[in-house]
Coordinates of C-alpha atoms and ligand atoms in Angstrom, one line a residue:
M1 CA 10.5 -11.0 -3.7
P2 CA 8.5 -13.4 -5.8
T3 CA 9.9 -16.9 -6.1
S4 CA 9.8 -16.5 -9.9
L5 CA 12.5 -13.8 -9.4
G6 CA 14.6 -15.8 -6.9
G7 CA 12.7 -15.1 -3.6
L8 CA 12.6 -17.9 -1.1
D9 CA 9.4 -19.6 0.0
E10 CA 10.1 -18.7 3.6
V11 CA 8.2 -16.7 6.2
D12 CA 10.6 -13.8 6.0
N13 CA 9.7 -13.4 2.3
L14 CA 6.0 -13.8 2.7
A15 CA 3.4 -11.2 3.6
W16 CA -0.3 -11.3 4.4
A17 CA -2.3 -9.7 1.7
C18 CA -6.0 -9.6 0.7
P19 CA -6.8 -11.4 -2.5
A20 CA -7.1 -8.1 -4.5
C21 CA -3.7 -6.8 -3.4
N22 CA -2.1 -10.2 -3.9
L23 CA -3.4 -10.5 -7.4
S24 CA -2.5 -6.9 -8.2
K25 CA 1.1 -7.3 -6.9
S26 CA 1.5 -10.8 -8.5
D27 CA 5.2 -11.2 -9.3
R28 CA 5.9 -7.5 -9.8
V29 CA 8.5 -5.6 -7.8
E30 CA 8.2 -2.1 -9.2
A31 CA 5.5 0.4 -10.0
H32 CA 5.5 3.8 -11.7
D33 CA 5.4 7.1 -9.9
P34 CA 2.4 8.8 -11.6
L35 CA 4.1 12.2 -11.2
S36 CA 7.5 11.4 -12.8
G37 CA 6.7 8.2 -14.7
D38 CA 9.8 6.6 -13.1
A39 CA 9.8 3.0 -12.1
V40 CA 10.3 2.6 -8.3
G41 CA 10.5 -0.3 -6.0
L42 CA 7.3 -1.3 -4.2
F43 CA 6.8 -0.1 -0.7
S44 CA 8.0 -2.7 1.7
P45 CA 6.6 -2.5 5.3
R46 CA 9.6 -4.4 6.5
Q47 CA 12.1 -1.9 5.2
L48 CA 10.3 1.4 5.0
T49 CA 8.2 3.5 7.4
W50 CA 4.6 4.0 6.4
R51 CA 4.3 7.6 7.5
D52 CA 7.4 8.6 5.6
H53 CA 5.7 7.6 2.3
F54 CA 1.9 8.1 2.9
E55 CA -0.5 10.5 4.5
W56 CA -4.2 10.8 4.7
S57 CA -6.3 13.5 3.1
G58 CA -9.8 12.7 4.5
Y59 CA -10.4 9.1 3.4
Q60 CA -7.9 9.4 0.5
L61 CA -4.5 8.0 0.9
V62 CA -1.8 10.4 -0.5
G63 CA 1.7 9.4 -1.5
R64 CA 4.4 11.6 -0.1
T65 CA 7.3 10.1 -2.1
P66 CA 7.7 8.4 -5.4
V67 CA 7.3 5.0 -3.7
G68 CA 4.1 6.1 -1.9
R69 CA 2.6 7.7 -5.1
A70 CA 3.4 4.6 -7.1
L71 CA 1.7 2.2 -4.7
I72 CA -1.6 3.9 -4.5
P73 CA -2.8 3.4 -8.1
F74 CA -0.8 0.1 -8.3
L75 CA -3.0 -1.4 -5.6
D76 CA -6.0 0.8 -6.2
L77 CA -5.8 2.0 -2.6
N78 CA -8.3 4.9 -3.2
S79 CA -11.0 2.8 -5.0
A80 CA -14.6 3.9 -4.4
K81 CA -15.1 0.7 -2.5
R82 CA -12.1 1.4 -0.2
L83 CA -13.3 5.0 0.4
A84 CA -16.8 3.8 1.3
I85 CA -15.2 1.3 3.7
R86 CA -13.1 4.0 5.3
G87 CA -16.2 6.2 5.7
N88 CA -18.1 3.4 7.4
E89 CA -15.0 2.6 9.6
D90 CA -15.0 6.3 10.6
L91 CA -18.7 6.1 11.6
L92 CA -17.8 3.2 13.9
G93 CA -14.7 4.9 15.2
Y94 CA -12.3 2.4 13.5
F95 CA -10.8 4.6 10.8
A96 CA -7.1 5.2 11.6
G97 CA -7.0 8.4 9.4
S98 CA -3.8 9.5 10.9
D99 CA -0.3 8.0 10.8
D100 CA -1.3 4.4 10.8
P101 CA -1.3 2.1 7.8
P102 CA -4.6 1.4 6.2
V103 CA -6.4 -1.8 7.2
Ligands
LIG1 ZN1 -5.4 -5.5 0.2

């Protein structure tokens, strides 16, 4: 929860994020499910289980729920750059590609 919306500046309210994801999220707490257009809360790894909301299709991340579908375009999680990184991770044996959250 962003401090601008009443979130506390405490470790329990902070999360590690790369600069791209941090800037994309900014102070937003909702995204739109591209299938229904409905606004949904952002996926919270502290409250939700990754594999309930996402799955892999090759190197593409696929949303299984409105929350999962909304987060993928919100954070551009299937950008060409990310797909290339996953392909290279796979070549080196580091691509999770199963039930694990993307790195
Ligand atoms: Zn990121």
